Amino acid sequence: MCGIMGYIGERPAVPVLLDGLRRMEYRGYDSAGVAVISNGGIEVRKSAGKLSQLVKIVERTPLNGVVGIGHTRWATHGHPSDENAHPHADCHGRVVVIHNGIIENFLPLKEGLIARGHTFRSDTDTEVLAHLIEEAYQGDLPAAVEQAVAQTSGAYAVVVLSADDPDRIVAVRRISPLIVGLGRGEIFLASDIPALLPHTREVIIIEDGELAVLTRDGVAISRIGGGRVDRRPMRITWDAGTAEKDGHAHFMHKEIHEQPRALQETMMGRLPDDREIALDGVDLPPELVRSLRKLWVEALVEQTAISGPARV
Ligand code: GLU
């Protein structure tokens, strides 16, 4: 599960983005990145590793801008590395994309894009979106995003920034969560409510199959391929600590109860139908897979405080 954060307003975007990402660290991640609209273009900083690594990079080479997006990645396609960290850009760096989830059909899309002259810089499934938006863009960013996602299958949340449309952020939800936070003259976007609570308690949940266009003054929501949606904001009455524990007395209790959903979200987008499991990152010959009789699931847990990495 990755974290998504977006900001459009009057304040410097980067501290808001980094604070939001930090509040979602409990979701787990292996890399992080931010992008802001700056001087008519888009500037990106990203890195494999902890958020503190990204913070150091941003301190060394600051980013100025009042519109931006941020991401913590949990790799599904392409190992954790600086290049594979989000945001991902189109060929000219005019469009950047962050994404939570899986684009199931990214391989044929990538092959088609390469054949049409696009240059890829990462091994992620996400990067196809940036290039598909680049191809579809004819002056209308939401329409280009809609055309791009219409070509994809999978389960995801996608957030897009364009240097050619610098006063808007466009987001699409297909299963993975996205929540808009309403401020005064500023609007926020996050994968989870705790990231929004330091700024606002007025939120709007983006539902499945919806596209949201954020400006400083509000959000316009529409159904993908359909009409406008009118949704009233709801008010969050609980505090950030309670929100993070989601009604449980302890984080460990919460995490134990989250296991079915975590497994479901991990497999989401890898089950094209109920007879097939698509593990396209696993490069094993079919005969070998057919001969398997037993499967162990092994997790690498970092125990830095005790004795270094351990297997369970
Ligand atoms: N599939 C994307 C990747 O591997 C997004 C993973 C995520 O949800 O963080 O980069």
PDB file of N, CA and C and ligand atoms in Angstrom, residues 1-4 28-31 71-79 84-86 88 98-103 122-127 155 157 176 270, ligand 1:
ATOM      1  N   MET A   1       0.858  -1.196   0.000  1.00  0.00           N
ATOM      2  CA  MET A   1       0.000   0.000   0.000  1.00  0.00           C
ATOM      3  C   MET A   1       0.889   1.240   0.000  1.00  0.00           C
ATOM      4  N   CYS A   2       0.707   2.088  -0.953  1.00  0.00           N
ATOM      5  CA  CYS A   2       1.527   3.280  -0.969  1.00  0.00           C
ATOM      6  C   CYS A   2       0.729   4.451  -0.418  1.00  0.00           C
ATOM      7  N   GLY A   3       1.360   5.607  -0.317  1.00  0.00           N
ATOM      8  CA  GLY A   3       0.652   6.812   0.102  1.00  0.00           C
ATOM      9  C   GLY A   3       0.681   7.844  -1.004  1.00  0.00           C
ATOM     10  N   ILE A   4      -0.446   8.520  -1.177  1.00  0.00           N
ATOM     11  CA  ILE A   4      -0.554   9.582  -2.169  1.00  0.00           C
ATOM     12  C   ILE A   4      -0.909  10.867  -1.440  1.00  0.00           C
ATOM     13  N   GLY A  28       3.422   1.549   4.878  1.00  0.00           N
ATOM     14  CA  GLY A  28       4.550   0.793   4.335  1.00  0.00           C
ATOM     15  C   GLY A  28       4.979   1.348   2.988  1.00  0.00           C
ATOM     16  N   TYR A  29       6.289   1.424   2.742  1.00  0.00           N
ATOM     17  CA  TYR A  29       6.787   1.958   1.465  1.00  0.00           C
ATOM     18  C   TYR A  29       8.264   1.638   1.328  1.00  0.00           C
ATOM     19  N   ASP A  30       8.772   1.748   0.086  1.00  0.00           N
ATOM     20  CA  ASP A  30      10.191   1.493  -0.146  1.00  0.00           C
ATOM     21  C   ASP A  30      10.899   2.663  -0.823  1.00  0.00           C
ATOM     22  N   SER A  31      10.165   3.656  -1.282  1.00  0.00           N
ATOM     23  CA  SER A  31      10.753   4.824  -1.936  1.00  0.00           C
ATOM     24  C   SER A  31       9.762   5.977  -1.823  1.00  0.00           C
ATOM     25  N   HIS A  71       4.404  10.994  -3.126  1.00  0.00           N
ATOM     26  CA  HIS A  71       4.094   9.561  -3.190  1.00  0.00           C
ATOM     27  C   HIS A  71       5.081   8.760  -2.360  1.00  0.00           C
ATOM     28  N   THR A  72       4.584   7.781  -1.638  1.00  0.00           N
ATOM     29  CA  THR A  72       5.456   6.746  -1.099  1.00  0.00           C
ATOM     30  C   THR A  72       5.103   5.462  -1.825  1.00  0.00           C
ATOM     31  N   ARG A  73       6.134   4.777  -2.336  1.00  0.00           N
ATOM     32  CA  ARG A  73       5.910   3.634  -3.238  1.00  0.00           C
ATOM     33  C   ARG A  73       6.067   2.300  -2.509  1.00  0.00           C
ATOM     34  N   TRP A  74       5.242   1.361  -2.891  1.00  0.00           N
ATOM     35  CA  TRP A  74       5.386  -0.025  -2.452  1.00  0.00           C
ATOM     36  C   TRP A  74       5.459  -0.812  -3.755  1.00  0.00           C
ATOM     37  N   ALA A  75       6.694  -1.134  -4.170  1.00  0.00           N
ATOM     38  CA  ALA A  75       6.954  -1.623  -5.530  1.00  0.00           C
ATOM     39  C   ALA A  75       6.157  -2.877  -5.891  1.00  0.00           C
ATOM     40  N   THR A  76       5.535  -2.848  -7.049  1.00  0.00           N
ATOM     41  CA  THR A  76       4.946  -4.080  -7.602  1.00  0.00           C
ATOM     42  C   THR A  76       5.633  -4.444  -8.919  1.00  0.00           C
ATOM     43  N   HIS A  77       6.030  -3.453  -9.712  1.00  0.00           N
ATOM     44  CA  HIS A  77       6.682  -3.697 -10.999  1.00  0.00           C
ATOM     45  C   HIS A  77       7.961  -2.870 -11.054  1.00  0.00           C
ATOM     46  N   GLY A  78       9.097  -3.540 -11.032  1.00  0.00           N
ATOM     47  CA  GLY A  78      10.383  -2.839 -10.999  1.00  0.00           C
ATOM     48  C   GLY A  78      10.832  -2.722  -9.560  1.00  0.00           C
ATOM     49  N   HIS A  79      12.110  -3.079  -9.299  1.00  0.00           N
ATOM     50  CA  HIS A  79      12.593  -3.107  -7.920  1.00  0.00           C
ATOM     51  C   HIS A  79      12.672  -1.687  -7.343  1.00  0.00           C
ATOM     52  N   ASN A  84      12.836   4.044 -10.343  1.00  0.00           N
ATOM     53  CA  ASN A  84      11.476   3.497 -10.282  1.00  0.00           C
ATOM     54  C   ASN A  84      10.581   4.221  -9.274  1.00  0.00           C
ATOM     55  N   ALA A  85      11.190   5.074  -8.428  1.00  0.00           N
ATOM     56  CA  ALA A  85      10.367   5.858  -7.481  1.00  0.00           C
ATOM     57  C   ALA A  85       9.458   6.790  -8.276  1.00  0.00           C
ATOM     58  N   HIS A  86       8.288   7.083  -7.729  1.00  0.00           N
ATOM     59  CA  HIS A  86       7.345   8.009  -8.373  1.00  0.00           C
ATOM     60  C   HIS A  86       7.689   9.426  -7.930  1.00  0.00           C
ATOM     61  N   HIS A  88       6.484   9.727 -12.091  1.00  0.00           N
ATOM     62  CA  HIS A  88       7.036   9.367 -13.398  1.00  0.00           C
ATOM     63  C   HIS A  88       6.582  10.386 -14.431  1.00  0.00           C
ATOM     64  N   ILE A  98       1.645  10.066 -10.302  1.00  0.00           N
ATOM     65  CA  ILE A  98       1.881   9.140  -9.191  1.00  0.00           C
ATOM     66  C   ILE A  98       0.721   8.160  -9.170  1.00  0.00           C
ATOM     67  N   HIS A  99       0.967   6.977  -8.621  1.00  0.00           N
ATOM     68  CA  HIS A  99       0.003   5.895  -8.828  1.00  0.00           C
ATOM     69  C   HIS A  99       0.102   4.883  -7.699  1.00  0.00           C
ATOM     70  N   ASN A 100      -1.051   4.479  -7.231  1.00  0.00           N
ATOM     71  CA  ASN A 100      -1.140   3.419  -6.233  1.00  0.00           C
ATOM     72  C   ASN A 100      -1.888   2.265  -6.882  1.00  0.00           C
ATOM     73  N   GLY A 101      -1.261   1.084  -6.954  1.00  0.00           N
ATOM     74  CA  GLY A 101      -1.956  -0.068  -7.528  1.00  0.00           C
ATOM     75  C   GLY A 101      -1.189  -0.670  -8.694  1.00  0.00           C
ATOM     76  N   ILE A 102      -1.923  -1.296  -9.595  1.00  0.00           N
ATOM     77  CA  ILE A 102      -1.303  -2.054 -10.692  1.00  0.00           C
ATOM     78  C   ILE A 102      -2.020  -1.764 -12.004  1.00  0.00           C
ATOM     79  N   ILE A 103      -1.243  -1.490 -13.065  1.00  0.00           N
ATOM     80  CA  ILE A 103      -1.811  -1.439 -14.416  1.00  0.00           C
ATOM     81  C   ILE A 103      -1.579  -2.825 -15.011  1.00  0.00           C
ATOM     82  N   SER A 122      11.900   4.021 -16.561  1.00  0.00           N
ATOM     83  CA  SER A 122      11.738   3.145 -15.389  1.00  0.00           C
ATOM     84  C   SER A 122      11.204   1.787 -15.828  1.00  0.00           C
ATOM     85  N   ASP A 123      11.174   0.855 -14.876  1.00  0.00           N
ATOM     86  CA  ASP A 123      10.605  -0.473 -15.158  1.00  0.00           C
ATOM     87  C   ASP A 123       9.186  -0.589 -14.623  1.00  0.00           C
ATOM     88  N   THR A 124       8.593   0.524 -14.210  1.00  0.00           N
ATOM     89  CA  THR A 124       7.284   0.447 -13.565  1.00  0.00           C
ATOM     90  C   THR A 124       6.153   0.309 -14.580  1.00  0.00           C
ATOM     91  N   ASP A 125       5.035  -0.205 -14.100  1.00  0.00           N
ATOM     92  CA  ASP A 125       3.798  -0.204 -14.897  1.00  0.00           C
ATOM     93  C   ASP A 125       3.260   1.234 -14.995  1.00  0.00           C
ATOM     94  N   THR A 126       3.511   2.039 -13.942  1.00  0.00           N
ATOM     95  CA  THR A 126       2.985   3.413 -13.840  1.00  0.00           C
ATOM     96  C   THR A 126       3.370   4.300 -15.016  1.00  0.00           C
ATOM     97  N   GLU A 127       4.620   4.164 -15.486  1.00  0.00           N
ATOM     98  CA  GLU A 127       5.139   5.137 -16.459  1.00  0.00           C
ATOM     99  C   GLU A 127       4.305   5.155 -17.745  1.00  0.00           C
ATOM    100  N   ALA A 155      -6.409  -2.117 -10.909  1.00  0.00           N
ATOM    101  CA  ALA A 155      -7.001  -1.441  -9.758  1.00  0.00           C
ATOM    102  C   ALA A 155      -6.011  -0.398  -9.300  1.00  0.00           C
ATOM    103  N   ALA A 157      -5.237   4.108  -8.011  1.00  0.00           N
ATOM    104  CA  ALA A 157      -5.539   5.539  -7.896  1.00  0.00           C
ATOM    105  C   ALA A 157      -4.403   6.250  -8.616  1.00  0.00           C
ATOM    106  N   SER A 176      -8.498   1.750  -5.549  1.00  0.00           N
ATOM    107  CA  SER A 176      -7.617   2.253  -4.481  1.00  0.00           C
ATOM    108  C   SER A 176      -8.123   3.596  -3.938  1.00  0.00           C
ATOM    109  N   ARG A 270      -4.232  -8.409  -9.773  1.00  0.00           N
ATOM    110  CA  ARG A 270      -3.475  -9.575 -10.230  1.00  0.00           C
ATOM    111  C   ARG A 270      -4.399 -10.758 -10.461  1.00  0.00           C
TER     112      ARG A 270
HETATM  113  N1  GLU B   1       2.703  -0.471  -9.482  1.00  0.00           N
HETATM  114  C1  GLU B   1       3.373   0.735  -9.124  1.00  0.00           C
HETATM  115  C2  GLU B   1       4.863   0.522  -8.967  1.00  0.00           C
HETATM  116  O1  GLU B   1       5.335  -0.579  -8.840  1.00  0.00           O
HETATM  117  C3  GLU B   1       2.766   1.396  -7.899  1.00  0.00           C
HETATM  118  C4  GLU B   1       3.011   0.646  -6.634  1.00  0.00           C
HETATM  119  C5  GLU B   1       2.371   1.337  -5.411  1.00  0.00           C
HETATM  120  O2  GLU B   1       1.150   1.177  -5.223  1.00  0.00           O
HETATM  121  O3  GLU B   1       3.121   1.996  -4.687  1.00  0.00           O
HETATM  122  O4  GLU B   1       5.593   1.483  -8.986  1.00  0.00           O
END
